[in-house]
Amino acid sequence: MNFSEAFKLSSLLCKFSPDGKYLASCVQYRLVVRDVNTLQILQLYTCLDQIQHIEWSADSLFILCAMYKRGLVQVWSLEQPEWHCKIDEGSAGLVASCWSPDGRHILNTTEFHLRITVWSLCTKSVSYIKYPKACLQGITFTRDGRYMALAERRDCKDYVSIFVCSDWQLLRHFDTDTQDLTGIEWAPNGCVLAVWDTCLEVRILNHVTWKMITEFGHPATINNPKTVVYKEAQKSPQLGLGCLSFPPPGAGAGPLPSSESKYEIASVPVSLQTLKPVTDRANPKIGIGMLAFSPDSYFLATRNDNTPNAVWVWDIQKLRLFAVLEQLSPVRTFQWDPQQPRLAICTGGSRLYLWSPAGCMSVQVPGEGDFAVLSLCWHLSGDSMALLSKDHVCLCFLETEAVVSTACRQLGGHT
């Protein structure tokens, strides 16, 4: 595993282009576009104010920079660096900005979610959509880019509207049986639209009958001996990086790879660290705050906000808990490798954690001082990922899965 040098970064704004050729990052009001292979700067754009959001168009030809405080969006072209576009929402303000799937329209949400303004880069025409709801995921497009679903809130009730993206005309409008709609999402085939309330529990549904298959509970104590529980533990620093750090089940203390933390396989029953939610305050830490399917749909990773240090990995084929990783610090985020069932985890410290069915890895991120990994994002190839700290970004280059799996087995990984 290798790491690039660290580059300056602001506000955790760093994204790979959809085609995987470029890496965009922001340093205050400057947008830097690098070649992914050489990390050489290809373009340097200067915006009118500090950038608060960036997003690539689906064809990787354009990138938008949103400056919410100024109500501005600037669009830059990679093919024609001298071309640029400025969108000013004026007194209406700006709280969100995104691309349409065709990469030629921009959807801006005004302050107080009064409306969405659709700007065309080709015809310079403008369309308006009223009543967007302020929720976590209120806009979703079908994969073919033909339709957009929008969550709405009017007269104290939740609704969904379906629009045709070619002309932004309303196709369908209906109310939803929700108390407080939190998000919407199209099925991959675009035939079904899912709408959900707050996600306090994780339930698995049949995609044909839409009946519940099972419900995944997140108990504070793990009792099933078939579930592998990895617990991160501190150890004294030694020379060298060291990647994998846990002994096989039943093994006594022995030489470990040099590392400041290690994974140990705990014997059940295992009690996880829990937090008692403060229910008399707004937005208490309770329920499932994060979940993601692996790219092959064999595994589901979840985080229960009541046990913030733990990542739960579920076997979807057998509908059972496969593994639990309990970290020393609360889990900030996790993300699956887009090419294989390999999960990357960060906790805000200077270490990167990887899980696969072959075992776990704990890796120190090199650099001057501690590189506190606050977020991460995979390259579409799965061969590398960007690690983001408060003020810097570096790239982590991974070995192939075969090499990693061999290392896991040689150093006592669980298979």
Short mmCIF file of C-alpha atoms in Angstrom, two decimals:
data_model
loop_
_atom_site.label_atom_id
_atom_site.label_comp_id
_atom_site.label_asym_id
_atom_site.label_seq_id
_atom_site.Cartn_x
_atom_site.Cartn_y
_atom_site.Cartn_z
CA MET A 1 0.00 0.00 0.00
CA ASN A 2 1.43 3.36 -1.06
CA PHE A 3 0.49 6.99 -0.43
CA SER A 4 0.96 10.15 -2.46
CA GLU A 5 2.16 13.41 -1.05
CA ALA A 6 -0.49 15.54 0.65
CA PHE A 7 -2.08 18.44 -1.24
CA LYS A 8 -3.87 21.42 0.26
CA LEU A 9 -7.63 21.19 0.60
CA SER A 10 -10.54 23.23 1.94
CA SER A 11 -13.90 22.10 3.32
CA LEU A 12 -13.36 18.42 2.39
CA LEU A 13 -14.14 19.30 -1.23
CA CYS A 14 -12.50 16.63 -3.38
CA LYS A 15 -14.08 14.38 -6.03
CA PHE A 16 -12.98 12.00 -8.76
CA SER A 17 -14.52 12.60 -12.17
CA PRO A 18 -17.11 9.98 -13.25
CA ASP A 19 -14.78 8.71 -16.00
CA GLY A 20 -11.98 8.29 -13.45
CA LYS A 21 -9.47 10.47 -15.33
CA TYR A 22 -9.43 13.54 -13.09
CA LEU A 23 -9.37 14.57 -9.45
CA ALA A 24 -10.93 17.91 -8.50
CA SER A 25 -10.13 19.62 -5.21
CA CYS A 26 -10.74 23.06 -3.74
CA VAL A 27 -8.46 25.44 -1.90
CA GLN A 28 -10.68 28.28 -0.69
CA TYR A 29 -11.80 30.02 -3.92
CA ARG A 30 -9.59 28.01 -6.29
CA LEU A 31 -10.59 24.82 -8.11
CA VAL A 32 -7.70 22.48 -8.92
CA VAL A 33 -8.09 19.69 -11.49
CA ARG A 34 -5.37 17.01 -11.54
CA ASP A 35 -4.58 14.05 -13.73
CA VAL A 36 -5.34 10.95 -11.65
CA ASN A 37 -2.34 8.99 -12.92
CA THR A 38 0.36 11.67 -12.61
CA LEU A 39 -1.34 14.01 -10.08
CA GLN A 40 -0.09 16.90 -12.23
CA ILE A 41 -2.28 20.02 -12.30
CA LEU A 42 -4.21 20.21 -15.58
CA GLN A 43 -6.42 23.21 -14.86
CA LEU A 44 -6.59 25.87 -12.17
CA TYR A 45 -9.81 27.89 -11.99
CA THR A 46 -10.48 30.94 -9.82
CA CYS A 47 -13.99 31.50 -8.47
CA LEU A 48 -15.57 34.69 -7.15
CA ASP A 49 -15.74 33.50 -3.53
CA GLN A 50 -14.91 30.55 -1.32
CA ILE A 51 -16.27 27.33 -2.83
CA GLN A 52 -18.77 25.39 -0.71
CA HIS A 53 -19.78 22.60 -3.09
CA ILE A 54 -18.43 20.97 -6.25
CA GLU A 55 -19.96 18.42 -8.61
CA TRP A 56 -18.88 16.86 -11.90
CA SER A 57 -21.26 16.51 -14.83
CA ALA A 58 -22.01 12.90 -15.73
CA ASP A 59 -19.81 13.06 -18.86
CA SER A 60 -16.87 14.60 -16.91
CA LEU A 61 -16.73 17.57 -19.29
CA PHE A 62 -17.97 20.22 -16.85
CA ILE A 63 -17.70 20.90 -13.14
CA LEU A 64 -19.87 23.27 -11.09
CA CYS A 65 -18.75 25.24 -8.07
CA ALA A 66 -21.44 26.55 -5.71
CA MET A 67 -20.95 29.53 -3.43
CA TYR A 68 -24.04 29.39 -1.27
CA LYS A 69 -23.27 32.52 0.74
CA ARG A 70 -23.21 34.57 -2.44
CA GLY A 71 -26.06 32.73 -4.17
CA LEU A 72 -23.68 31.94 -7.05
CA VAL A 73 -22.80 28.94 -9.18
CA GLN A 74 -19.87 28.95 -11.58
CA VAL A 75 -19.44 26.27 -14.24
CA TRP A 76 -16.11 25.38 -15.84
CA SER A 77 -15.28 23.39 -18.96
CA LEU A 78 -12.33 21.00 -19.15
CA GLU A 79 -12.35 20.91 -22.95
CA GLN A 80 -12.57 24.70 -23.31
CA PRO A 81 -10.84 26.28 -20.28
CA GLU A 82 -11.58 29.79 -21.55
CA TRP A 83 -15.35 29.09 -21.42
CA HIS A 84 -17.23 29.55 -18.18
CA CYS A 85 -20.73 30.21 -16.94
CA LYS A 86 -22.03 32.16 -13.94
CA ILE A 87 -25.49 31.66 -12.44
CA ASP A 88 -26.68 34.22 -9.91
CA GLU A 89 -29.83 33.41 -7.92
CA GLY A 90 -29.89 36.94 -6.51
CA SER A 91 -32.17 37.66 -3.57
CA ALA A 92 -33.73 34.17 -3.76
CA GLY A 93 -30.53 32.76 -2.28
CA LEU A 94 -29.06 29.30 -2.75
CA VAL A 95 -28.88 26.22 -0.49
CA ALA A 96 -28.22 23.38 -2.97
CA SER A 97 -27.03 22.85 -6.53
CA CYS A 98 -26.76 19.73 -8.68
CA TRP A 99 -26.50 18.49 -12.29
CA SER A 100 -29.21 16.80 -14.27
CA PRO A 101 -28.15 13.45 -15.78
CA ASP A 102 -27.54 14.95 -19.24
CA GLY A 103 -24.86 17.27 -17.84
CA ARG A 104 -26.39 20.29 -19.55
CA HIS A 105 -28.88 21.47 -16.92
CA ILE A 106 -28.26 22.71 -13.37
CA LEU A 107 -30.88 22.52 -10.62
CA ASN A 108 -30.57 25.19 -7.92
CA THR A 109 -32.64 25.09 -4.74
CA THR A 110 -33.37 28.55 -3.31
CA GLU A 111 -33.36 29.53 0.34
CA PHE A 112 -36.19 28.19 2.52
CA HIS A 113 -36.80 25.61 -0.25
CA LEU A 114 -39.25 27.92 -1.96
CA ARG A 115 -38.46 26.57 -5.42
CA ILE A 116 -35.98 24.79 -7.68
CA THR A 117 -34.63 26.73 -10.65
CA VAL A 118 -33.58 24.64 -13.67
CA TRP A 119 -30.94 26.38 -15.82
CA SER A 120 -30.08 25.15 -19.32
CA LEU A 121 -26.46 25.62 -20.40
CA CYS A 122 -27.41 25.05 -24.05
CA THR A 123 -30.51 27.21 -24.57
CA LYS A 124 -30.08 29.47 -21.52
CA SER A 125 -33.74 28.82 -20.72
CA VAL A 126 -35.02 28.73 -17.13
CA SER A 127 -37.72 26.52 -15.57
CA TYR A 128 -39.19 26.72 -12.07
CA ILE A 129 -40.43 23.92 -9.81
CA LYS A 130 -42.29 24.79 -6.60
CA TYR A 131 -42.60 23.20 -3.16
CA PRO A 132 -39.39 21.12 -2.88
CA LYS A 133 -39.14 19.52 0.54
CA ALA A 134 -36.11 20.07 2.76
CA CYS A 135 -34.96 16.49 3.39
CA LEU A 136 -31.85 14.36 3.09
CA GLN A 137 -32.60 13.01 -0.40
CA GLY A 138 -35.41 14.90 -2.03
CA ILE A 139 -34.35 14.58 -5.69
CA THR A 140 -33.62 11.37 -7.59
CA PHE A 141 -33.20 10.57 -11.30
CA THR A 142 -33.76 7.33 -13.18
CA ARG A 143 -30.53 5.77 -14.45
CA ASP A 144 -31.44 6.47 -18.06
CA GLY A 145 -31.89 10.15 -17.18
CA ARG A 146 -35.44 10.36 -18.51
CA TYR A 147 -37.33 11.10 -15.30
CA MET A 148 -36.85 13.02 -12.09
CA ALA A 149 -38.76 12.39 -8.86
CA LEU A 150 -39.08 15.29 -6.41
CA ALA A 151 -40.20 15.15 -2.78
CA GLU A 152 -42.60 17.99 -1.97
CA ARG A 153 -44.19 19.45 1.14
CA ARG A 154 -47.36 21.47 0.89
CA ASP A 155 -50.32 21.98 3.21
CA CYS A 156 -48.47 19.99 5.92
CA LYS A 157 -48.46 16.84 3.77
CA ASP A 158 -45.80 14.97 1.78
CA TYR A 159 -46.10 14.54 -1.98
CA VAL A 160 -43.99 13.26 -4.87
CA SER A 161 -43.95 14.73 -8.38
CA ILE A 162 -42.48 13.01 -11.44
CA PHE A 163 -41.00 15.25 -14.15
CA VAL A 164 -39.81 14.54 -17.68
CA CYS A 165 -36.20 15.71 -17.87
CA SER A 166 -36.30 16.59 -21.57
CA ASP A 167 -38.68 19.52 -21.02
CA TRP A 168 -39.23 19.52 -17.21
CA GLN A 169 -42.97 19.03 -17.60
CA LEU A 170 -44.96 17.44 -14.78
CA LEU A 171 -45.86 13.81 -15.53
CA ARG A 172 -47.37 12.54 -12.26
CA HIS A 173 -48.23 13.96 -8.85
CA PHE A 174 -49.35 11.98 -5.80
CA ASP A 175 -49.35 12.11 -2.01
CA THR A 176 -47.35 9.67 0.12
CA ASP A 177 -48.35 7.78 3.23
CA THR A 178 -45.52 9.26 5.29
CA GLN A 179 -45.39 11.28 8.46
CA ASP A 180 -42.14 13.03 7.63
CA LEU A 181 -40.67 11.91 4.31
CA THR A 182 -36.87 11.64 4.59
CA GLY A 183 -35.83 10.41 1.15
CA ILE A 184 -36.78 8.94 -2.23
CA GLU A 185 -34.88 6.68 -4.62
CA TRP A 186 -35.56 5.06 -8.00
CA ALA A 187 -34.98 1.34 -8.42
CA PRO A 188 -32.06 0.52 -10.76
CA ASN A 189 -34.50 -0.40 -13.55
CA GLY A 190 -36.47 2.83 -13.09
CA CYS A 191 -39.79 1.00 -12.71
CA VAL A 192 -40.28 1.52 -8.97
CA LEU A 193 -39.81 4.52 -6.69
CA ALA A 194 -39.04 3.99 -3.00
CA VAL A 195 -40.15 6.57 -0.41
CA TRP A 196 -39.17 6.32 3.24
CA ASP A 197 -39.66 7.95 6.61
CA THR A 198 -36.90 8.21 9.22
CA CYS A 199 -34.61 5.16 9.17
CA LEU A 200 -34.66 4.02 12.80
CA GLU A 201 -34.33 0.30 11.97
CA VAL A 202 -33.01 -1.65 9.04
CA ARG A 203 -35.60 -3.84 7.23
CA ILE A 204 -34.98 -5.95 4.13
CA LEU A 205 -37.89 -6.09 1.64
CA ASN A 206 -38.69 -8.44 -1.23
CA HIS A 207 -38.47 -6.44 -4.47
CA VAL A 208 -41.40 -8.35 -6.04
CA THR A 209 -43.96 -8.49 -3.24
CA TRP A 210 -42.52 -5.57 -1.21
CA LYS A 211 -43.13 -7.56 1.94
CA MET A 212 -40.58 -7.59 4.72
CA ILE A 213 -38.16 -10.53 4.50
CA THR A 214 -36.35 -9.86 7.73
CA GLU A 215 -35.40 -7.16 10.19
CA PHE A 216 -31.79 -6.64 11.26
CA GLY A 217 -31.58 -5.78 14.94
CA HIS A 218 -28.49 -4.11 16.39
CA PRO A 219 -28.23 -5.45 19.94
CA ALA A 220 -25.66 -4.13 22.40
CA THR A 221 -24.36 -7.66 22.99
CA ILE A 222 -23.23 -10.08 20.26
CA ASN A 223 -23.96 -13.70 21.23
CA ASN A 224 -23.85 -15.63 17.94
CA PRO A 225 -20.56 -17.61 17.68
CA LYS A 226 -20.80 -17.47 13.86
CA THR A 227 -20.39 -13.67 13.97
CA VAL A 228 -16.77 -12.51 13.89
CA VAL A 229 -16.19 -9.50 16.17
CA TYR A 230 -13.07 -7.46 15.48
CA LYS A 231 -12.11 -5.05 18.26
CA GLU A 232 -9.53 -2.35 17.68
CA ALA A 233 -6.99 -2.12 20.51
CA GLN A 234 -4.10 0.22 21.20
CA LYS A 235 -0.51 -0.93 21.23
CA SER A 236 2.83 0.79 21.71
CA PRO A 237 4.27 2.30 18.49
CA GLN A 238 7.06 0.46 16.72
CA LEU A 239 9.10 1.14 13.61
CA GLY A 240 7.46 0.42 10.26
CA LEU A 241 3.93 0.76 8.95
CA GLY A 242 2.41 -2.67 9.48
CA CYS A 243 -0.95 -3.31 7.90
CA LEU A 244 -2.75 -6.18 9.50
CA SER A 245 -3.05 -6.51 13.21
CA PHE A 246 -5.08 -9.23 14.82
CA PRO A 247 -4.27 -12.74 16.07
CA PRO A 248 -6.25 -15.84 15.10
CA PRO A 249 -9.02 -17.03 17.45
CA GLY A 250 -7.63 -18.51 20.63
CA ALA A 251 -4.08 -17.33 19.99
CA GLY A 252 -2.12 -15.89 22.87
CA ALA A 253 -0.09 -12.70 22.88
CA GLY A 254 2.67 -12.83 20.30
CA PRO A 255 4.64 -10.62 17.95
CA LEU A 256 2.42 -8.20 16.04
CA PRO A 257 3.14 -6.03 13.00
CA SER A 258 4.41 -2.64 14.09
CA SER A 259 1.35 -0.44 14.43
CA GLU A 260 -0.27 1.93 16.88
CA SER A 261 -3.49 -0.04 16.88
CA LYS A 262 -4.46 -3.60 16.14
CA TYR A 263 -7.54 -5.70 15.60
CA GLU A 264 -8.27 -8.54 17.98
CA ILE A 265 -10.90 -11.19 17.39
CA ALA A 266 -13.11 -11.22 20.48
CA SER A 267 -14.88 -14.27 21.85
CA VAL A 268 -18.64 -14.04 22.23
CA PRO A 269 -20.53 -12.82 24.08
CA VAL A 270 -19.18 -9.34 23.27
CA SER A 271 -20.67 -6.16 24.76
CA LEU A 272 -20.40 -3.13 22.50
CA GLN A 273 -19.97 0.45 23.68
CA THR A 274 -23.36 2.15 23.64
CA LEU A 275 -24.64 5.68 24.05
CA LYS A 276 -27.87 6.53 25.78
CA PRO A 277 -29.75 8.92 23.46
CA VAL A 278 -30.73 12.30 24.85
CA THR A 279 -34.39 12.15 23.89
CA ASP A 280 -35.32 15.58 25.25
CA ARG A 281 -33.13 17.32 22.64
CA ALA A 282 -33.62 17.79 18.94
CA ASN A 283 -32.21 15.10 16.61
CA PRO A 284 -31.09 12.58 19.24
CA LYS A 285 -28.45 10.04 18.21
CA ILE A 286 -30.69 7.04 17.71
CA GLY A 287 -31.34 4.48 14.98
CA ILE A 288 -29.50 3.60 11.77
CA GLY A 289 -27.50 6.64 10.68
CA MET A 290 -25.57 5.04 7.83
CA LEU A 291 -25.97 2.02 5.54
CA ALA A 292 -24.58 0.84 2.20
CA PHE A 293 -24.70 -2.31 0.05
CA SER A 294 -21.53 -3.80 -1.39
CA PRO A 295 -21.28 -3.53 -5.21
CA ASP A 296 -22.11 -7.24 -5.63
CA SER A 297 -25.06 -6.91 -3.19
CA TYR A 298 -23.68 -9.77 -1.06
CA PHE A 299 -23.09 -7.59 1.99
CA LEU A 300 -24.73 -4.66 3.78
CA ALA A 301 -22.77 -2.36 6.10
CA THR A 302 -24.62 -0.36 8.76
CA ARG A 303 -23.92 1.96 11.67
CA ASN A 304 -26.31 2.28 14.57
CA ASP A 305 -25.98 5.73 16.13
CA ASN A 306 -26.51 4.21 19.58
CA THR A 307 -23.26 2.23 19.07
CA PRO A 308 -21.25 4.83 17.12
CA ASN A 309 -17.93 2.95 17.30
CA ALA A 310 -19.23 -0.16 15.53
CA VAL A 311 -19.71 -1.13 11.89
CA TRP A 312 -22.06 -4.05 11.28
CA VAL A 313 -21.56 -6.21 8.18
CA TRP A 314 -24.52 -8.38 7.17
CA ASP A 315 -24.53 -11.40 4.85
CA ILE A 316 -27.46 -10.68 2.53
CA GLN A 317 -27.56 -14.15 0.98
CA LYS A 318 -27.90 -15.84 4.37
CA LEU A 319 -29.66 -12.88 6.03
CA ARG A 320 -27.43 -12.96 9.10
CA LEU A 321 -24.84 -10.84 10.85
CA PHE A 322 -21.45 -11.71 9.33
CA ALA A 323 -19.02 -9.45 11.24
CA VAL A 324 -18.83 -6.49 13.59
CA LEU A 325 -15.90 -4.07 13.72
CA GLU A 326 -15.68 -2.05 16.94
CA GLN A 327 -13.31 0.89 16.67
CA LEU A 328 -11.67 2.89 19.45
CA SER A 329 -13.35 6.07 18.15
CA PRO A 330 -16.75 6.82 16.60
CA VAL A 331 -17.03 5.87 12.93
CA ARG A 332 -17.21 8.97 10.75
CA THR A 333 -17.91 7.26 7.45
CA PHE A 334 -17.45 4.07 5.46
CA GLN A 335 -17.57 3.32 1.75
CA TRP A 336 -17.45 0.15 -0.35
CA ASP A 337 -14.86 -0.49 -3.02
CA PRO A 338 -16.87 -0.09 -6.27
CA GLN A 339 -15.36 -3.27 -7.75
CA GLN A 340 -15.40 -5.83 -4.93
CA PRO A 341 -16.70 -6.44 -1.39
CA ARG A 342 -14.04 -4.40 0.42
CA LEU A 343 -15.07 -1.75 2.93
CA ALA A 344 -13.00 1.32 3.85
CA ILE A 345 -13.63 2.96 7.22
CA CYS A 346 -12.35 6.14 8.87
CA THR A 347 -12.81 7.43 12.42
CA GLY A 348 -11.18 10.86 12.30
CA GLY A 349 -7.77 9.53 13.32
CA SER A 350 -4.58 8.95 11.37
CA ARG A 351 -5.48 5.41 10.39
CA LEU A 352 -7.36 3.81 7.52
CA TYR A 353 -9.31 0.59 8.12
CA LEU A 354 -10.23 -1.99 5.49
CA TRP A 355 -12.53 -5.00 5.83
CA SER A 356 -13.12 -7.82 3.38
CA PRO A 357 -14.42 -11.39 3.87
CA ALA A 358 -10.74 -12.41 4.22
CA GLY A 359 -10.10 -10.19 7.25
CA CYS A 360 -9.24 -6.66 8.40
CA MET A 361 -6.42 -4.21 7.84
CA SER A 362 -5.36 -1.24 9.95
CA VAL A 363 -3.00 1.17 8.21
CA GLN A 364 -1.18 4.24 9.47
CA VAL A 365 -1.40 7.15 7.02
CA PRO A 366 2.11 8.60 6.71
CA GLY A 367 2.93 12.29 6.76
CA GLU A 368 4.22 15.08 8.91
CA GLY A 369 2.16 15.09 12.09
CA ASP A 370 -1.13 13.23 12.23
CA PHE A 371 -3.16 13.07 9.01
CA ALA A 372 -6.64 12.94 10.55
CA VAL A 373 -8.81 11.10 7.99
CA LEU A 374 -12.23 12.77 8.15
CA SER A 375 -13.64 11.38 4.91
CA LEU A 376 -12.70 9.23 1.94
CA CYS A 377 -13.81 8.39 -1.59
CA TRP A 378 -12.90 5.47 -3.87
CA HIS A 379 -11.68 5.73 -7.43
CA LEU A 380 -14.05 3.82 -9.73
CA SER A 381 -11.32 1.24 -10.47
CA GLY A 382 -11.05 0.28 -6.79
CA ASP A 383 -7.26 0.56 -7.04
CA SER A 384 -7.01 3.81 -5.10
CA MET A 385 -8.93 6.20 -2.89
CA ALA A 386 -8.69 9.81 -1.77
CA LEU A 387 -8.24 10.39 1.96
CA LEU A 388 -9.44 13.78 3.18
CA SER A 389 -8.32 15.66 6.27
CA LYS A 390 -9.31 19.15 7.37
CA ASP A 391 -6.66 20.89 5.28
CA HIS A 392 -5.17 18.21 3.01
CA VAL A 393 -5.90 15.34 0.64
CA CYS A 394 -3.69 12.40 -0.28
CA LEU A 395 -4.20 9.36 -2.48
CA CYS A 396 -3.88 5.82 -1.17
CA PHE A 397 -2.91 3.17 -3.73
CA LEU A 398 -3.96 -0.36 -2.85
CA GLU A 399 -2.61 -3.74 -3.85
CA THR A 400 -4.88 -6.20 -5.59
CA GLU A 401 -7.39 -8.16 -3.54
CA ALA A 402 -5.40 -11.37 -4.08
CA VAL A 403 -2.32 -9.83 -2.46
CA VAL A 404 -4.34 -8.39 0.43
CA SER A 405 -6.13 -11.70 1.05
CA THR A 406 -2.82 -13.56 1.12
CA ALA A 407 -1.44 -11.07 3.64
CA CYS A 408 -4.56 -11.54 5.79
CA ARG A 409 -4.15 -15.30 5.88
CA GLN A 410 -0.41 -15.18 6.50
CA LEU A 411 -0.82 -12.80 9.43
CA GLY A 412 -3.69 -14.67 11.05
CA GLY A 413 -6.71 -13.21 9.31
CA HIS A 414 -10.12 -14.83 9.59
CA THR A 415 -11.29 -16.61 6.45
#
